[in-house]
Tab-separated table of N, CA and C in Angstrom:
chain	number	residue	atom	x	y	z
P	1	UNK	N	-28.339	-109.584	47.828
P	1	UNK	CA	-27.867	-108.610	48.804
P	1	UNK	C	-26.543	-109.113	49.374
P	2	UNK	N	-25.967	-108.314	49.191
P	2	UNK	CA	-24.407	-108.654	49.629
P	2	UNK	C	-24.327	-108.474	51.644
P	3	UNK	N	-23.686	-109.609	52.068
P	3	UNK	CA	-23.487	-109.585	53.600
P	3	UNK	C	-22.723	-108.088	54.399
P	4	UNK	N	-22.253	-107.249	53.669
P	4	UNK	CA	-22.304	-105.624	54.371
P	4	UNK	C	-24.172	-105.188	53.642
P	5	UNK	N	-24.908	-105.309	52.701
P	5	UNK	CA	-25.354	-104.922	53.060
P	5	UNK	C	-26.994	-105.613	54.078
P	6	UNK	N	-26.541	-106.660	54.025
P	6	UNK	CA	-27.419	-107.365	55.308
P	6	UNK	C	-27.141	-106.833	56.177
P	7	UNK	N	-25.730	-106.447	56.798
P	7	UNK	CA	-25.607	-106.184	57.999
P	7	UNK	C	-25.924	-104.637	58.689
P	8	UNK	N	-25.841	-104.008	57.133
P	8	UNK	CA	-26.339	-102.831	57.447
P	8	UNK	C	-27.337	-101.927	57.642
P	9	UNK	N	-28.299	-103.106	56.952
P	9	UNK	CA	-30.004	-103.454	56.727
P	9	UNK	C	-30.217	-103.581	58.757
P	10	UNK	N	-29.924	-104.342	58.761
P	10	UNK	CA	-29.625	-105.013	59.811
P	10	UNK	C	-29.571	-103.994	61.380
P	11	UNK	N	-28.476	-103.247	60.813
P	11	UNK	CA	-28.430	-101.917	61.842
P	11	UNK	C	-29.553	-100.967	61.327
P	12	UNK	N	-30.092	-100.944	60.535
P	12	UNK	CA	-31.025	-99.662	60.197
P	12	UNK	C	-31.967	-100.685	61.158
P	13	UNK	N	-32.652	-101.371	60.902
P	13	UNK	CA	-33.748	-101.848	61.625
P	13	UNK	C	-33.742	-102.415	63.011
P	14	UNK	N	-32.605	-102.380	63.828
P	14	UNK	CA	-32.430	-102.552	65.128
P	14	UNK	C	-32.460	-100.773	65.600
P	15	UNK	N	-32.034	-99.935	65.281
P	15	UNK	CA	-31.730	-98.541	65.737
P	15	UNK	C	-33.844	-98.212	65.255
P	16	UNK	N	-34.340	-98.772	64.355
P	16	UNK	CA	-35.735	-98.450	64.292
P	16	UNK	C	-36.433	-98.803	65.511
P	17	UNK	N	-36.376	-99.620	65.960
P	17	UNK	CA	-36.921	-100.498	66.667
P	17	UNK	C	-36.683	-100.486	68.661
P	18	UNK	N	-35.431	-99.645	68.577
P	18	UNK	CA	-34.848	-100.098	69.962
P	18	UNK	C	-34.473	-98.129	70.568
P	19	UNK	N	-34.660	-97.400	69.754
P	19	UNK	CA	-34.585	-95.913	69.086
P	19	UNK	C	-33.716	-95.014	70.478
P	20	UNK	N	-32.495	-95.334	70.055
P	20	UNK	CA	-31.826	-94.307	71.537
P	20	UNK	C	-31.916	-92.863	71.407
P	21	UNK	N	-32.546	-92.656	72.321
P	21	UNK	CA	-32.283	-90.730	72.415
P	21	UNK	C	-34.011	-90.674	72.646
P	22	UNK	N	-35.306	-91.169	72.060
P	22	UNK	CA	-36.364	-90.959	71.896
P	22	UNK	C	-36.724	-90.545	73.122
P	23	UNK	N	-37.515	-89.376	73.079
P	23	UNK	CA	-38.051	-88.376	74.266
P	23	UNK	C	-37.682	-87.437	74.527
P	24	UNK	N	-37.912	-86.295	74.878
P	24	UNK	CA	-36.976	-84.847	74.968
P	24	UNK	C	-36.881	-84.733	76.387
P	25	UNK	N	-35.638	-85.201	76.688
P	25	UNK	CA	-34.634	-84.935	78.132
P	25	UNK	C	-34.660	-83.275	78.321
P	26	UNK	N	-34.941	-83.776	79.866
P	26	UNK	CA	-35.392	-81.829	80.123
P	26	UNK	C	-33.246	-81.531	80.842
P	27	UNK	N	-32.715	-80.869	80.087
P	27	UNK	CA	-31.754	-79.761	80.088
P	27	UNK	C	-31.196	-79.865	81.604
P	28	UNK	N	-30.031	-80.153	81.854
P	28	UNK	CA	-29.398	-79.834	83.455
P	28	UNK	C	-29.311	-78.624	83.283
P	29	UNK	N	-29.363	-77.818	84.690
P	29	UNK	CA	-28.876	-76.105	84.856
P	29	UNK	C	-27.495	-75.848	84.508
P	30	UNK	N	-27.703	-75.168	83.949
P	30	UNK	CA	-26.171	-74.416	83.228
P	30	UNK	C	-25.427	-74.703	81.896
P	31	UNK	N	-26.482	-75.911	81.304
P	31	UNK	CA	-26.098	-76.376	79.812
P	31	UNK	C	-26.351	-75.683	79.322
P	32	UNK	N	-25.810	-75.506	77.652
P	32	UNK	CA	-26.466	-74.949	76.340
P	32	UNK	C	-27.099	-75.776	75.989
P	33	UNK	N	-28.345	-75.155	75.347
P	33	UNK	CA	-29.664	-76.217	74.938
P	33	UNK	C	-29.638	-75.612	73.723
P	34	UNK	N	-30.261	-76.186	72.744
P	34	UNK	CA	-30.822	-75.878	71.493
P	34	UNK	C	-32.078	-76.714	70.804
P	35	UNK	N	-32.666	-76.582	70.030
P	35	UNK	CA	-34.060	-77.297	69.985
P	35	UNK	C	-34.598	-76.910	68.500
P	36	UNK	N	-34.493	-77.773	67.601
P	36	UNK	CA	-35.119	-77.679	66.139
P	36	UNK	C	-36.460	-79.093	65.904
P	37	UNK	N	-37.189	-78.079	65.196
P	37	UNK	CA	-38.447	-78.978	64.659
P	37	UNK	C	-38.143	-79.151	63.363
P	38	UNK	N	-37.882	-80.205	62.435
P	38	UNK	CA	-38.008	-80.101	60.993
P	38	UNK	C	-39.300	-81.201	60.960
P	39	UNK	N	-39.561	-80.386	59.435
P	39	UNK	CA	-41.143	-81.330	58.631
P	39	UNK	C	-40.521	-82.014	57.563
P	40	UNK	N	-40.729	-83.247	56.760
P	40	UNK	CA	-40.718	-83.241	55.296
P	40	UNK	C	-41.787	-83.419	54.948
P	41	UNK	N	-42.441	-82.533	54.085
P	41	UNK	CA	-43.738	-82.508	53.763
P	41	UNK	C	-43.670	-83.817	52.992
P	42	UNK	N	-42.729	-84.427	51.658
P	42	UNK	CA	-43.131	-85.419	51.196
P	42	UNK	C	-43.354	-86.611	51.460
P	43	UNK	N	-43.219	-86.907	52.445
P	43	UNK	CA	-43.790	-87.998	53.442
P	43	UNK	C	-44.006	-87.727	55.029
P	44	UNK	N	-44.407	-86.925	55.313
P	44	UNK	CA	-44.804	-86.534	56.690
P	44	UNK	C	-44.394	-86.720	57.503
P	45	UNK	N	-42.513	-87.001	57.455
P	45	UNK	CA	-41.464	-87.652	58.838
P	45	UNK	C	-41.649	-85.956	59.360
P	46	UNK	N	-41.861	-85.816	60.653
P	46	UNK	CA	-41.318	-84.894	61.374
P	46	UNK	C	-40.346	-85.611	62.998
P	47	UNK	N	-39.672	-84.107	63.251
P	47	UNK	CA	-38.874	-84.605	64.493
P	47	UNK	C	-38.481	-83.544	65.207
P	48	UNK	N	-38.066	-83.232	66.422
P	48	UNK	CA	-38.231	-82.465	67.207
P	48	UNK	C	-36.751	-82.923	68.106
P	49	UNK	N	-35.329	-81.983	67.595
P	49	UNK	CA	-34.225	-82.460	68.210
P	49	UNK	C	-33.802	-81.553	69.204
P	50	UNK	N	-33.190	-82.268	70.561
P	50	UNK	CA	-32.581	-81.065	71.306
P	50	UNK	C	-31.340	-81.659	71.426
P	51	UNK	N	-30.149	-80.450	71.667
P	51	UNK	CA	-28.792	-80.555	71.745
P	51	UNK	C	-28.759	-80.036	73.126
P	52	UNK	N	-27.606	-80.868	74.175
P	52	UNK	CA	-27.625	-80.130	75.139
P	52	UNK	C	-25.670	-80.425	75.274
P	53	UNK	N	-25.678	-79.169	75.849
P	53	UNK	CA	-24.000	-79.332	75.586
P	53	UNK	C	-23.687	-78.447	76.655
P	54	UNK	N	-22.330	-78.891	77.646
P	54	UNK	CA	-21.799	-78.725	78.969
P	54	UNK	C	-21.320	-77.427	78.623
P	55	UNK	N	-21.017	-76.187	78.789
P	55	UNK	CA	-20.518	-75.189	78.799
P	55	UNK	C	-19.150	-75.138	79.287
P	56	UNK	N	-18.137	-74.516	78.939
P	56	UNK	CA	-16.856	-73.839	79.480
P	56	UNK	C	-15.949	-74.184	78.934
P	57	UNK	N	-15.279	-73.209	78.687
P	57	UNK	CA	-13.435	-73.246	77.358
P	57	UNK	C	-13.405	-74.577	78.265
P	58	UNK	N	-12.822	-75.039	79.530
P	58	UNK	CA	-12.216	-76.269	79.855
P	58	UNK	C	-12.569	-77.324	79.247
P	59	UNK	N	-13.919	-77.418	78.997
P	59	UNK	CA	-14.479	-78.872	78.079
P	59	UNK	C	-14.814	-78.813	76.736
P	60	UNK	N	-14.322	-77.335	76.084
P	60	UNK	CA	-15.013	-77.758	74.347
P	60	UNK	C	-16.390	-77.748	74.200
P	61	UNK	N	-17.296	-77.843	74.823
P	61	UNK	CA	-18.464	-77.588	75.035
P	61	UNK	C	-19.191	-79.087	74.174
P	62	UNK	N	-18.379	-80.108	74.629
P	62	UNK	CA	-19.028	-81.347	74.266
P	62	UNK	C	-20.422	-81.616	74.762
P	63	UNK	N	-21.277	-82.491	73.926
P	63	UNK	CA	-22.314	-82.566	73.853
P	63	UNK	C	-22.737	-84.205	74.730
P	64	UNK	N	-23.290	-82.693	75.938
P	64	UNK	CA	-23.474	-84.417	76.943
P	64	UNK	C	-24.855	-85.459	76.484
P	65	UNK	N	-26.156	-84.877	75.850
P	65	UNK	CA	-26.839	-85.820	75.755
P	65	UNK	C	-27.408	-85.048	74.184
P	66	UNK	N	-28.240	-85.950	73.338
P	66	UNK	CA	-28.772	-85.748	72.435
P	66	UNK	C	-30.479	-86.124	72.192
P	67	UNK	N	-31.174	-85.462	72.724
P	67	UNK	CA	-32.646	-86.348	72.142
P	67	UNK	C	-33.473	-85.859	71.279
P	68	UNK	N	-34.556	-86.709	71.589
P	68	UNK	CA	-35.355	-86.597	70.121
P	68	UNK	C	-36.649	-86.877	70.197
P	69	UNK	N	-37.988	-86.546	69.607
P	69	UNK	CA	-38.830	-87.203	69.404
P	69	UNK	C	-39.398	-86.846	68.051
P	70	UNK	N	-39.922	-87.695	68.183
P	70	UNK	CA	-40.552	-88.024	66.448
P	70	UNK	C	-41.889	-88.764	65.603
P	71	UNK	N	-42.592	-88.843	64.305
P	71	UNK	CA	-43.006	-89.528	63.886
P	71	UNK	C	-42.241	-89.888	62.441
P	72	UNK	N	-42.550	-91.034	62.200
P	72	UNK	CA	-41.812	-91.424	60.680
P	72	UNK	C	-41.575	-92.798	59.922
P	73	UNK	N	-41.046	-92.963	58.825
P	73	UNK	CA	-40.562	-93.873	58.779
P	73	UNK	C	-39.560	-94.474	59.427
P	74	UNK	N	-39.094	-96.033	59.328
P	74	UNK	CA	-38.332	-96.704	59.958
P	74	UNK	C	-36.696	-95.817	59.937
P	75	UNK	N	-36.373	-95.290	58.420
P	75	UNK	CA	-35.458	-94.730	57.905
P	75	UNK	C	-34.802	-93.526	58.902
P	76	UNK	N	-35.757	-92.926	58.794
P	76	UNK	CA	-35.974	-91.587	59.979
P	76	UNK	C	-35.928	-91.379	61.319
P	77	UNK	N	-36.517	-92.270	61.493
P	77	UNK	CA	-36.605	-92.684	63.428
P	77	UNK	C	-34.889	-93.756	63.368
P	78	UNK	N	-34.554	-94.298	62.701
P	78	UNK	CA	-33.148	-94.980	62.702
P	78	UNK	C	-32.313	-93.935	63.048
P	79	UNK	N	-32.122	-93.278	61.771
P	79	UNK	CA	-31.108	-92.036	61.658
P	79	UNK	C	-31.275	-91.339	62.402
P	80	UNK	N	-32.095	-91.121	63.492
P	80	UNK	CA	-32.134	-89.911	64.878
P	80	UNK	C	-31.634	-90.644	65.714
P	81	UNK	N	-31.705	-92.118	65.759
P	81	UNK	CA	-31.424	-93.349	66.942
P	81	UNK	C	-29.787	-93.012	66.899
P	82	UNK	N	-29.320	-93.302	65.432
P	82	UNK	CA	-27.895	-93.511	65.251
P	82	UNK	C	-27.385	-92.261	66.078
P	83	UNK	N	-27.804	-91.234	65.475
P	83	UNK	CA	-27.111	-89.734	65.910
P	83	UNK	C	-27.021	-89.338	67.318
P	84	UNK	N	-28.340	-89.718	68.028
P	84	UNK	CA	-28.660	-89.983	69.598
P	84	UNK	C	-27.538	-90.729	70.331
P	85	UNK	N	-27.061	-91.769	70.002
P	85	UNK	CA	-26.150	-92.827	70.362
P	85	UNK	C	-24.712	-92.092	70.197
P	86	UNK	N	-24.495	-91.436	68.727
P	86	UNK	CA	-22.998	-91.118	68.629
P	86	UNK	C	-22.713	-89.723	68.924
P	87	UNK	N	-23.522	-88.702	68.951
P	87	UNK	CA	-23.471	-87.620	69.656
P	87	UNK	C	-22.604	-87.325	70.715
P	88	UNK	N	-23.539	-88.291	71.868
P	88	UNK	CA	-22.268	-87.397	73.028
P	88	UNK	C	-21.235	-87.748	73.055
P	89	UNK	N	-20.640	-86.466	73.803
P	89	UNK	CA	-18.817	-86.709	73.886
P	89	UNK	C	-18.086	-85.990	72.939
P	90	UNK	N	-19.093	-86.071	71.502
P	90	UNK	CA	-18.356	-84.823	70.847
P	90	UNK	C	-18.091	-83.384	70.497
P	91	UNK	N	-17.502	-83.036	70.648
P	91	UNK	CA	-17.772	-81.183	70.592
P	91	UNK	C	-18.347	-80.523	69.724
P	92	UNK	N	-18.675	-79.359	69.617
P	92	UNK	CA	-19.258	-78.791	68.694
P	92	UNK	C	-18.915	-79.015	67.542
P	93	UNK	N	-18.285	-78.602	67.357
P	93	UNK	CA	-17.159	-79.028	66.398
P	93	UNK	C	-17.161	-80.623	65.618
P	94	UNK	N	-17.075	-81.533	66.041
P	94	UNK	CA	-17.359	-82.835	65.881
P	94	UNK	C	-18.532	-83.089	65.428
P	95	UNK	N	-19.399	-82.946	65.902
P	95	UNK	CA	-20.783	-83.219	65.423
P	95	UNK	C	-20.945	-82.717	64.380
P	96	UNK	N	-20.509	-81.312	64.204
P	96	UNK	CA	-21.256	-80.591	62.853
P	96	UNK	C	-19.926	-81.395	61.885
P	97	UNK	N	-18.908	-81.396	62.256
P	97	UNK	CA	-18.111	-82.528	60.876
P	97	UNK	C	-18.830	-83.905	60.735
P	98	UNK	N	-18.956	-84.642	61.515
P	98	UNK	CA	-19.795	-85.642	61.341
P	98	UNK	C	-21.389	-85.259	60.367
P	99	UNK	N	-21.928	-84.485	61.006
P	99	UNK	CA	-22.775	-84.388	60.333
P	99	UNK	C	-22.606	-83.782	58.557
P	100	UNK	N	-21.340	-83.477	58.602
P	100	UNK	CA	-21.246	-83.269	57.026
P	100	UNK	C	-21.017	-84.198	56.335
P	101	UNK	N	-19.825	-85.066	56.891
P	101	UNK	CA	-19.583	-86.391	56.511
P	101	UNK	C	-20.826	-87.253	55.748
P	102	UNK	N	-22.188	-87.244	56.903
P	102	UNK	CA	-23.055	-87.935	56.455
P	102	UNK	C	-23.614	-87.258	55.490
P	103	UNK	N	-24.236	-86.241	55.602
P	103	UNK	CA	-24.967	-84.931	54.102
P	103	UNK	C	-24.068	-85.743	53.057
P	104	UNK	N	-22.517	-85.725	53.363
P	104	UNK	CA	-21.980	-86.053	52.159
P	104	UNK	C	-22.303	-87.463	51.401
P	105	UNK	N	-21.871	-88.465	52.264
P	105	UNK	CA	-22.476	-89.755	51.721
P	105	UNK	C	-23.392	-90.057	51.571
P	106	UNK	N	-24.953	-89.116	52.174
P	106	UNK	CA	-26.163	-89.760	51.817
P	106	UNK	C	-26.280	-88.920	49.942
P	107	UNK	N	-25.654	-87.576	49.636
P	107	UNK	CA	-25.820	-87.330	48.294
P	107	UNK	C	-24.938	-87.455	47.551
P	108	UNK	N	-24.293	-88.315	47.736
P	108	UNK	CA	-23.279	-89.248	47.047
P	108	UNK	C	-24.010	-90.251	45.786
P	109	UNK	N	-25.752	-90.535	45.860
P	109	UNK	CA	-25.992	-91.272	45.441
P	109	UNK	C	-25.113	-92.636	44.768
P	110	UNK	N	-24.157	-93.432	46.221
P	110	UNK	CA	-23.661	-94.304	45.851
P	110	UNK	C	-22.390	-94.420	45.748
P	111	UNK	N	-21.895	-93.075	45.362
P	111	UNK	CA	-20.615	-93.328	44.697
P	111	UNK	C	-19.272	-93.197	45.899
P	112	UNK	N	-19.835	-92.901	47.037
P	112	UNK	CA	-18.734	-92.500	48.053
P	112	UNK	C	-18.942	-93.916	49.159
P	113	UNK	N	-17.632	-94.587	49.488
P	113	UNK	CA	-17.036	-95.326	50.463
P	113	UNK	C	-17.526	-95.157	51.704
P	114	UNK	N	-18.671	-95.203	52.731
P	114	UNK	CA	-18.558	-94.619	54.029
P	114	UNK	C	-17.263	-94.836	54.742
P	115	UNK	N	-16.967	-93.958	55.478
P	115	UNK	CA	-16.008	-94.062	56.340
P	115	UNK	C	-16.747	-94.282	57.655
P	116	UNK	N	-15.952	-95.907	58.067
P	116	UNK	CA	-17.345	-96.578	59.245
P	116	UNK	C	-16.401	-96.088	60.088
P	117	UNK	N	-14.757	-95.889	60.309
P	117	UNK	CA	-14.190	-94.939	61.472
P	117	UNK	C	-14.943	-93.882	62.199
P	118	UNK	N	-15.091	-92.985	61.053
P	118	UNK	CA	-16.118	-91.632	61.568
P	118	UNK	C	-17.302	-91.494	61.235
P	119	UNK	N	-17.878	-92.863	60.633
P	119	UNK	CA	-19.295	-92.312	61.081
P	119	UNK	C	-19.877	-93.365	61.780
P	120	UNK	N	-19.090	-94.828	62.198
P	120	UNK	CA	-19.717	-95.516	63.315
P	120	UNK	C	-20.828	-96.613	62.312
P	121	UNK	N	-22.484	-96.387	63.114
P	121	UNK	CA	-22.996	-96.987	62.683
P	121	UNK	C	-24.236	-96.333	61.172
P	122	UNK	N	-23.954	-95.011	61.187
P	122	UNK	CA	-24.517	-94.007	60.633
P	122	UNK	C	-23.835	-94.436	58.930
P	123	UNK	N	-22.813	-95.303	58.848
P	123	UNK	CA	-22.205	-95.756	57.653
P	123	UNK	C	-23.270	-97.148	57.076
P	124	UNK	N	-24.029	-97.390	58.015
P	124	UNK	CA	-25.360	-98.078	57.438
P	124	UNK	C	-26.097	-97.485	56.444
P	125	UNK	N	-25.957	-95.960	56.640
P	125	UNK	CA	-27.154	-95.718	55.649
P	125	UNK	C	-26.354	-95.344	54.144
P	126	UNK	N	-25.373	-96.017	53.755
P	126	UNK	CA	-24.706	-95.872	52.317
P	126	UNK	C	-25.661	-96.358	51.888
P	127	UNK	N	-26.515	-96.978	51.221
P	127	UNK	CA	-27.962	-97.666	50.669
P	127	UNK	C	-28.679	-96.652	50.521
P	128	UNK	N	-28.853	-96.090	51.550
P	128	UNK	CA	-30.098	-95.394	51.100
P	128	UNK	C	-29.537	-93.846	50.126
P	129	UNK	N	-28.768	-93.553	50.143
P	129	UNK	CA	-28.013	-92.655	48.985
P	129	UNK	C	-28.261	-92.978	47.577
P	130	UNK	N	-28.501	-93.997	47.617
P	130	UNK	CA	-29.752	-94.578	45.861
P	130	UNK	C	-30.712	-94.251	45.649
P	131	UNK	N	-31.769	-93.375	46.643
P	131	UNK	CA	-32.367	-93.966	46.971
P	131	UNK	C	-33.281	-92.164	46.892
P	132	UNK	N	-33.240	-91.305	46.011
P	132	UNK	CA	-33.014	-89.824	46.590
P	132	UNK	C	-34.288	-89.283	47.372
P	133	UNK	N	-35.715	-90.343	46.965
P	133	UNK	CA	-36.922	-89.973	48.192
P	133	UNK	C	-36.348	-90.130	49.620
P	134	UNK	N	-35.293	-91.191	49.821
P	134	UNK	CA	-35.199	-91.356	51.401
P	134	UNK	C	-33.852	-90.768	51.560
P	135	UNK	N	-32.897	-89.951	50.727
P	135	UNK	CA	-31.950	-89.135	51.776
P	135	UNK	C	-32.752	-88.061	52.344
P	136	UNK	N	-34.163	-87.472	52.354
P	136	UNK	CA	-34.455	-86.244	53.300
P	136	UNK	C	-34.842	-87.211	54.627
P	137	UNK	N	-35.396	-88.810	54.852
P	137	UNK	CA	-35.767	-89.159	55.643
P	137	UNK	C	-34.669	-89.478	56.508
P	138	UNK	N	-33.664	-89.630	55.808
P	138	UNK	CA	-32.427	-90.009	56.859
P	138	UNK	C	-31.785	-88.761	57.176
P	139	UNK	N	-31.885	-88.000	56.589
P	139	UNK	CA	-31.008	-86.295	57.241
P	139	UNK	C	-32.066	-85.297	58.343
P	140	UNK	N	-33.168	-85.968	58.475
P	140	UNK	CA	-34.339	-85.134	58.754
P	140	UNK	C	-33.567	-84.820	60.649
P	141	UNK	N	-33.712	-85.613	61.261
P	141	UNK	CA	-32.987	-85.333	62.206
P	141	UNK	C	-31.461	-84.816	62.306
P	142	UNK	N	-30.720	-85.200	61.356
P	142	UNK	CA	-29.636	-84.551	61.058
P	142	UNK	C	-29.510	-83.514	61.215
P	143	UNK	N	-30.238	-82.933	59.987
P	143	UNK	CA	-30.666	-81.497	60.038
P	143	UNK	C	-31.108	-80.769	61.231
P	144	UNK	N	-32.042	-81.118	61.981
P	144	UNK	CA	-32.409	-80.661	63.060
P	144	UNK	C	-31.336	-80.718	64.428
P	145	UNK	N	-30.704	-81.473	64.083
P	145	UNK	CA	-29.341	-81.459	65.054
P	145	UNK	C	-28.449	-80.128	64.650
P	146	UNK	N	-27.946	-80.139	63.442
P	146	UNK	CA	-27.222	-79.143	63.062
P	146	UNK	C	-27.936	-77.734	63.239
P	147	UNK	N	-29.163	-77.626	63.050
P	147	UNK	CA	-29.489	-76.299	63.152
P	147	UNK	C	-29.509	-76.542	64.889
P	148	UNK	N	-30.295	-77.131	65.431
P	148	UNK	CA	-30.084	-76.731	67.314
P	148	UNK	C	-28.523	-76.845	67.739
P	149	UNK	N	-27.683	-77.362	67.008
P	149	UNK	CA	-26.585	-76.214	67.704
P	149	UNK	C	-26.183	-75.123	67.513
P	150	UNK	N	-26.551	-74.416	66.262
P	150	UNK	CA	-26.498	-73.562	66.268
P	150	UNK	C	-27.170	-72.515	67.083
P	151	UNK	N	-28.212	-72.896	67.702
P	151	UNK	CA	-29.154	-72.141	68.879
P	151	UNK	C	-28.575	-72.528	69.923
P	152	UNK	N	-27.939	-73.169	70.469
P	152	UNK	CA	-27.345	-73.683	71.961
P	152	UNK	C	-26.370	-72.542	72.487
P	153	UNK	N	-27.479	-72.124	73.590
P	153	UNK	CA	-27.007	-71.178	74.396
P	153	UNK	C	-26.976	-71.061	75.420
């Protein structure tokens, strides 16, 4: 194992373990909220994401908090940790590019560079893009992020 990917081993299993965002934060008055459940039936990760994002042209409608709850593998509960953590602050807009970014490199199977600029610590999961049982465990919250903003109202 090469020392990026120790270190990135490394971040998957500290974000398992220490899991930012876990619990569903109840909504300040006057945010947009949004709220997705995804299943993967082939291993039984489910998760339950809410987006809550500040309202008004003045702010872009950046996304003040992100949470989550869940059951799953380590993989799964990581990748909601990561997203929980890098979420706020970015706008609508931001997130859903980010979140393509990652779609992109996790079905890359391998062949794509993460870009650790824009995706932070979420460039840990280049590994598991080998890997094609565990890209639904690492997008599972992903996914559920991207669809609850689209409901944030």
């Amino acid at each position: 194992m090469s020392g990026l990917d120790a270190l990135y081993q490394e971040v998957i299993l500290d974000h398992a373990k220490r899991r930012t965002g876990e619990g569903l934060a109840a909504p300040a008055p006057g945010h947009a909220v949004g709220e997705s459940h995804q299943y993967n039936p082939t291993c039984g990760d489910e998760i339950t994401v809410r987006v809550e994002l500040a309202t008004g042209p003045e702010n872009g409608e950046p996304v003040e908090r992100l949470s989550w709850e869940g059951e799953g593998c380590s993989i799964s509960m990581a990748a909601a940790s990561v997203l929980a953590e890098t979420a706020p602050g970015l706008t609508r807009a931001e997130l859903l590019g980010l979140i393509g970014a990652f779609r992109e490199l996790l079905r890359s199977r391998g062949t794509v560079e993460p870009d650790e600029e824009l995706l932070g610590d979420a460039a840990a999961f280049a590994g598991v893009s080998r890997f094609a049982a565990r890209v639904k465990c690492a997008m599972l919250g992903w996914v559920a992020a991207e669809e609850s903003l689209g409901r944030a109202v």
